[in-house]
PDB file of C-alpha atoms in Angstrom:
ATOM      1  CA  UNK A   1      71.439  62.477  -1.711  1.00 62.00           C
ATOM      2  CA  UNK A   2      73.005  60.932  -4.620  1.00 67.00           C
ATOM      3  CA  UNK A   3      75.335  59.073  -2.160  1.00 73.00           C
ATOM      4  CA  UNK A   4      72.318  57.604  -0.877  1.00 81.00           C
ATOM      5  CA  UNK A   5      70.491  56.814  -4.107  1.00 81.00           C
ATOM      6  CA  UNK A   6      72.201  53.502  -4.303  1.00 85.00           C
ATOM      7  CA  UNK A   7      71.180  52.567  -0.432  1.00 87.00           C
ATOM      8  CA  UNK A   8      67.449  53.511  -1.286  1.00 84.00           C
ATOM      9  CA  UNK A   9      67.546  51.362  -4.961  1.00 87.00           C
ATOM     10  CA  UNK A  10      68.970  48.099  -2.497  1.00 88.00           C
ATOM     11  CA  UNK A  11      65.943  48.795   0.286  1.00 89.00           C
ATOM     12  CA  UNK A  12      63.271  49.502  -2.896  1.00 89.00           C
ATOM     13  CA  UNK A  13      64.356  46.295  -4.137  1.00 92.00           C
ATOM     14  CA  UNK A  14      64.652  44.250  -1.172  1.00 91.00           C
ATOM     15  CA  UNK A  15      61.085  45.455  -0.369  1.00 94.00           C
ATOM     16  CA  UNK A  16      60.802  44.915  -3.552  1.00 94.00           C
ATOM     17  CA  UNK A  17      61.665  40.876  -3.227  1.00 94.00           C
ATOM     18  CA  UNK A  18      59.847  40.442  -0.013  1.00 93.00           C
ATOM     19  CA  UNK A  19      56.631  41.424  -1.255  1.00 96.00           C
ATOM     20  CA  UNK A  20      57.065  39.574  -4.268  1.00 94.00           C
ATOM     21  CA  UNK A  21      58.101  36.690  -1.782  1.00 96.00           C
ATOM     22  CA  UNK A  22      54.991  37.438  -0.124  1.00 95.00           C
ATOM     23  CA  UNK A  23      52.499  37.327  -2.698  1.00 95.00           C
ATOM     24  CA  UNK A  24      54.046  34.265  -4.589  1.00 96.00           C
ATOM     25  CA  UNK A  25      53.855  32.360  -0.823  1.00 96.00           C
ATOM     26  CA  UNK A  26      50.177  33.917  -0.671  1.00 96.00           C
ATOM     27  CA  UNK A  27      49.389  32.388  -4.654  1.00 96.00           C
ATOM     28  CA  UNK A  28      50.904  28.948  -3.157  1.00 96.00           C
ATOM     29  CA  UNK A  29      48.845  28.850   0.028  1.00 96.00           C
ATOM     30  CA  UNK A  30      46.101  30.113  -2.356  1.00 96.00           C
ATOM     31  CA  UNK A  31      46.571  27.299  -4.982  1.00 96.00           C
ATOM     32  CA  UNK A  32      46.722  24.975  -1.583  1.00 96.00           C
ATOM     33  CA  UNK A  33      43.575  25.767  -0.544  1.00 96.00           C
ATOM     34  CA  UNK A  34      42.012  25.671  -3.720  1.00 96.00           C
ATOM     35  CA  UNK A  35      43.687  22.362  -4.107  1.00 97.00           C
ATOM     36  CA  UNK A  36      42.178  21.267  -1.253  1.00 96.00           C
ATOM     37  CA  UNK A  37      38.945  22.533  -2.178  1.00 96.00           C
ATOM     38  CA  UNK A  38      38.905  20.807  -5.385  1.00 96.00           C
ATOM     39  CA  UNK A  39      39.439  17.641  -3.508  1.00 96.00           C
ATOM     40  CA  UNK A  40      36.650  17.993  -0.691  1.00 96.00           C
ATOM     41  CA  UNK A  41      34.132  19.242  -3.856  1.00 96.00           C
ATOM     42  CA  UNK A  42      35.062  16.029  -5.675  1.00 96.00           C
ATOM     43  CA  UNK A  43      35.088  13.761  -2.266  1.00 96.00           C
ATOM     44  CA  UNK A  44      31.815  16.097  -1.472  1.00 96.00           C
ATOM     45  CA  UNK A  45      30.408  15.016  -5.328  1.00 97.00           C
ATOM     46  CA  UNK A  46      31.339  11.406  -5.252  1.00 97.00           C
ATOM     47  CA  UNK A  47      29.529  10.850  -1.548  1.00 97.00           C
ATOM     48  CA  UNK A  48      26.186  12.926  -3.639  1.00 97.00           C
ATOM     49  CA  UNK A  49      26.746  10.565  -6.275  1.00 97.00           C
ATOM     50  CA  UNK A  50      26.552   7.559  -4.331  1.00 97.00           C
ATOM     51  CA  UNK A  51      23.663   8.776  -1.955  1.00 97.00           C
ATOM     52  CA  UNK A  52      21.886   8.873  -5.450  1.00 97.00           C
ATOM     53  CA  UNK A  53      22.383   6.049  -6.526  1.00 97.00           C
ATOM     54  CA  UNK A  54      21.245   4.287  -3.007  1.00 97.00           C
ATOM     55  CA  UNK A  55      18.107   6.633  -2.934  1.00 97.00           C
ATOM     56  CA  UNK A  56      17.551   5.440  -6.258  1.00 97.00           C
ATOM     57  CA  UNK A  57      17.900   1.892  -5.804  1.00 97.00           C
ATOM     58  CA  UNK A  58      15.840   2.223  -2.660  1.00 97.00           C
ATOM     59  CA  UNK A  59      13.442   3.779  -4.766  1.00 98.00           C
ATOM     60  CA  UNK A  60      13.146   1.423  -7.600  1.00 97.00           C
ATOM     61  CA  UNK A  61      13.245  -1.487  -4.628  1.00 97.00           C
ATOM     62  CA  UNK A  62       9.567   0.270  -3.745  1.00 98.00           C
ATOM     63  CA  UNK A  63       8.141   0.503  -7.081  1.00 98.00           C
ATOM     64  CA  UNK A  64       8.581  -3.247  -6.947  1.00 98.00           C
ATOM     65  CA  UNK A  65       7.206  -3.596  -3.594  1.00 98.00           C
ATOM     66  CA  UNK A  66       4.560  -1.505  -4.997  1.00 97.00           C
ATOM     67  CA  UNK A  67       3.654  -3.326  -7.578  1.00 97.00           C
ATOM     68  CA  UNK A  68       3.504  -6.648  -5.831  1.00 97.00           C
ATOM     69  CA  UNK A  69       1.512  -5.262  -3.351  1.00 97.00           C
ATOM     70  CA  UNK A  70      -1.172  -3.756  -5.940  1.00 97.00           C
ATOM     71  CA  UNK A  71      -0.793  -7.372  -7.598  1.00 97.00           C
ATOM     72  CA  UNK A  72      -1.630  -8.745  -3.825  1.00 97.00           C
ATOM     73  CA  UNK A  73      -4.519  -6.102  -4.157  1.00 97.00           C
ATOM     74  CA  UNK A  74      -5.920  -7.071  -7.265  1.00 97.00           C
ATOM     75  CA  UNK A  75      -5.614 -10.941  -6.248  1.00 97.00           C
ATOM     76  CA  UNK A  76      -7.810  -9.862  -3.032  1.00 97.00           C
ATOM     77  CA  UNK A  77     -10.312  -7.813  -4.924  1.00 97.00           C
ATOM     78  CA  UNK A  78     -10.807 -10.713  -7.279  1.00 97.00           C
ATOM     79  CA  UNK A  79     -11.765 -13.277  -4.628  1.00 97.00           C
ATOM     80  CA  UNK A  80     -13.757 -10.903  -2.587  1.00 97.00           C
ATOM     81  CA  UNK A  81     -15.895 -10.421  -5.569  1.00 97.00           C
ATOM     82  CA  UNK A  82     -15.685 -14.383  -6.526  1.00 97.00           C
ATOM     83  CA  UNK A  83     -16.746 -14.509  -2.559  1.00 96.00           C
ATOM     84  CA  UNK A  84     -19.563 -11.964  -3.233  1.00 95.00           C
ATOM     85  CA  UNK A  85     -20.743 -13.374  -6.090  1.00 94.00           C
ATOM     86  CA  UNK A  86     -20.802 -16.483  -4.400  1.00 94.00           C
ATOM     87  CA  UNK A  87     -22.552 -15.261  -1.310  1.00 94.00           C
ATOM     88  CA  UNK A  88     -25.310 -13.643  -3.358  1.00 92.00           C
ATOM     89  CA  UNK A  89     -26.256 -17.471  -5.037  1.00 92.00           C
ATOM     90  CA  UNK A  90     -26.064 -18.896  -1.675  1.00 93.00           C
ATOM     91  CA  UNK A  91     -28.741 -16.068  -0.375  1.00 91.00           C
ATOM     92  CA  UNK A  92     -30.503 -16.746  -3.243  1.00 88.00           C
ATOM     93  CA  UNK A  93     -30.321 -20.633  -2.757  1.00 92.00           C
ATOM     94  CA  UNK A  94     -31.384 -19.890   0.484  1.00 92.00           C
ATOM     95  CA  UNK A  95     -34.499 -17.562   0.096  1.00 90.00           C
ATOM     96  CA  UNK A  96     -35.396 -20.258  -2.619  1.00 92.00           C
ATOM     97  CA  UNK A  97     -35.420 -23.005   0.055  1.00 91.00           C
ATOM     98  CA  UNK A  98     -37.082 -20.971   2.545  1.00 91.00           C
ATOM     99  CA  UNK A  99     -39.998 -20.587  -0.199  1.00 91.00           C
ATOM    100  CA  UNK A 100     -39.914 -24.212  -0.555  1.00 93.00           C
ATOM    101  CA  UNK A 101     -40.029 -24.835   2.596  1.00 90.00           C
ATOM    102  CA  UNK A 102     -42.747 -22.056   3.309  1.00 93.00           C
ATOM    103  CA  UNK A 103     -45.302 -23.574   0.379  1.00 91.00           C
ATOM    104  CA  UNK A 104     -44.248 -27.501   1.834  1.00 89.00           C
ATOM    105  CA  UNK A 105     -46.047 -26.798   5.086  1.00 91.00           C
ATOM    106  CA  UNK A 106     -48.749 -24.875   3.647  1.00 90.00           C
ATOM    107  CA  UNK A 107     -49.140 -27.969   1.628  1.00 92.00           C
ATOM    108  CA  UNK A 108     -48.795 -30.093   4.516  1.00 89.00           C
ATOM    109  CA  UNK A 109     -51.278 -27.789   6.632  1.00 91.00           C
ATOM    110  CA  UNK A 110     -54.045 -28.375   4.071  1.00 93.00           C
ATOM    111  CA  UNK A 111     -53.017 -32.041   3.953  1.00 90.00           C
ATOM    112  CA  UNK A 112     -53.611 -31.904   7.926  1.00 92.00           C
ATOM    113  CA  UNK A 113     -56.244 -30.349   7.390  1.00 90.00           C
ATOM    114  CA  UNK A 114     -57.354 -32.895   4.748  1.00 91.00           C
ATOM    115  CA  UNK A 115     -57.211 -35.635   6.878  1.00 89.00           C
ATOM    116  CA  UNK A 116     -59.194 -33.657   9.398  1.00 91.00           C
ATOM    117  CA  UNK A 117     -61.691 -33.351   7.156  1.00 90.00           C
ATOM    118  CA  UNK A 118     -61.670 -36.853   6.126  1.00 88.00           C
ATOM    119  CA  UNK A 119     -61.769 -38.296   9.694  1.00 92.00           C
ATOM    120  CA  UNK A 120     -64.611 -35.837  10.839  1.00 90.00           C
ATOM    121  CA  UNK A 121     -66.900 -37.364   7.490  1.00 89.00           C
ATOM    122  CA  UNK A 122     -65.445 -40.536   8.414  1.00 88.00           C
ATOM    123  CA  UNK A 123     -67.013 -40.270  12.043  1.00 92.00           C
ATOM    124  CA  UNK A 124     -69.800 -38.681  11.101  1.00 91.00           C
ATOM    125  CA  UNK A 125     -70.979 -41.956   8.499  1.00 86.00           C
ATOM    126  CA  UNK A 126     -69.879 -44.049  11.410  1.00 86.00           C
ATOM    127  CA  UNK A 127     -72.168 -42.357  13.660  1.00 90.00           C
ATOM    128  CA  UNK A 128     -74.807 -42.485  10.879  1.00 90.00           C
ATOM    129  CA  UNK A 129     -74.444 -45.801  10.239  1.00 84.00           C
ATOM    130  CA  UNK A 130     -74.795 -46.498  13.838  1.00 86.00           C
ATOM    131  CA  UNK A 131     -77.711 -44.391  13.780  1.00 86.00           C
ATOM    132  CA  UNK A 132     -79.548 -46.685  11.195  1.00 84.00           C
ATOM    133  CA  UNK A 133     -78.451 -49.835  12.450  1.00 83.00           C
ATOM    134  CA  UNK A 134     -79.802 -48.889  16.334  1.00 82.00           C
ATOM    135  CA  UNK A 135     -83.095 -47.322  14.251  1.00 81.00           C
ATOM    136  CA  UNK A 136     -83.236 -51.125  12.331  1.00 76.00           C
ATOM    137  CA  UNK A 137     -83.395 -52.501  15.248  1.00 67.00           C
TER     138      UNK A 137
END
């Protein structure tokens, strides 16, 4: 057995060497990978990073469509009410002249009615008048 001691040692450390060969090729295929990791996580980060930064340019390219917009808004709301405002002394303008217009031909009615008057007396002392003279005669 002793005879073979030496023959076992050279097999225990040749074993020895190819695990030891194993694991250091399974730490560099390890330190590969991680490697590569490392890279796709920063190539991953970098493409996050730059989605950001669009989403946030898109986003601060809407505020300022917002805000034009609400300035378009306000503009509006102003001139509807200028528009209202303006409709409401036109109706009023309006139901004024109507009024006016309402007492003129009252007025004028009684002025008709006036002259109606006027030209009935006026026939009527005609016809008196005619009366006497034909009774003078």
């Amino acid at each position: 057995m002793a005879a073979r001691l030496p023959e076992v040692e050279a097999e225990l450390e040749a074993m020895q060497e190819a695990q030891e060969k194993a694991l250091l090729e399974q730490a560099k295929e390890f330190e590969a990978r991680t490697r590569q990791y490392e890279v796709d996580a920063d190539e991953e980060k970098e493409e996050l990073i730059a989605e950001a930064d669009e989403a946030r340019a898109e986003a601060d390219a809407a505020k300022v469509q917002l805000a034009e917009l609400q300035a378009l808004l306000e503009a509006a709301l102003e001139e509807a009410q200028t528009a209202k405002a303006a409709a409401a002394a036109s109706e009023g303008k309006a139901v004024e002249a109507f009024l006016q217009n309402q007492e003129y031909h009252g007025q004028l009615a009684m002025a008709e009615a006036e002259a109606s008057d006027a030209k009935d007396s006026e026939r009527n002392a005609l016809n008196q008048l005619k009366s006497m003279m034909e009774d003078s005669r």
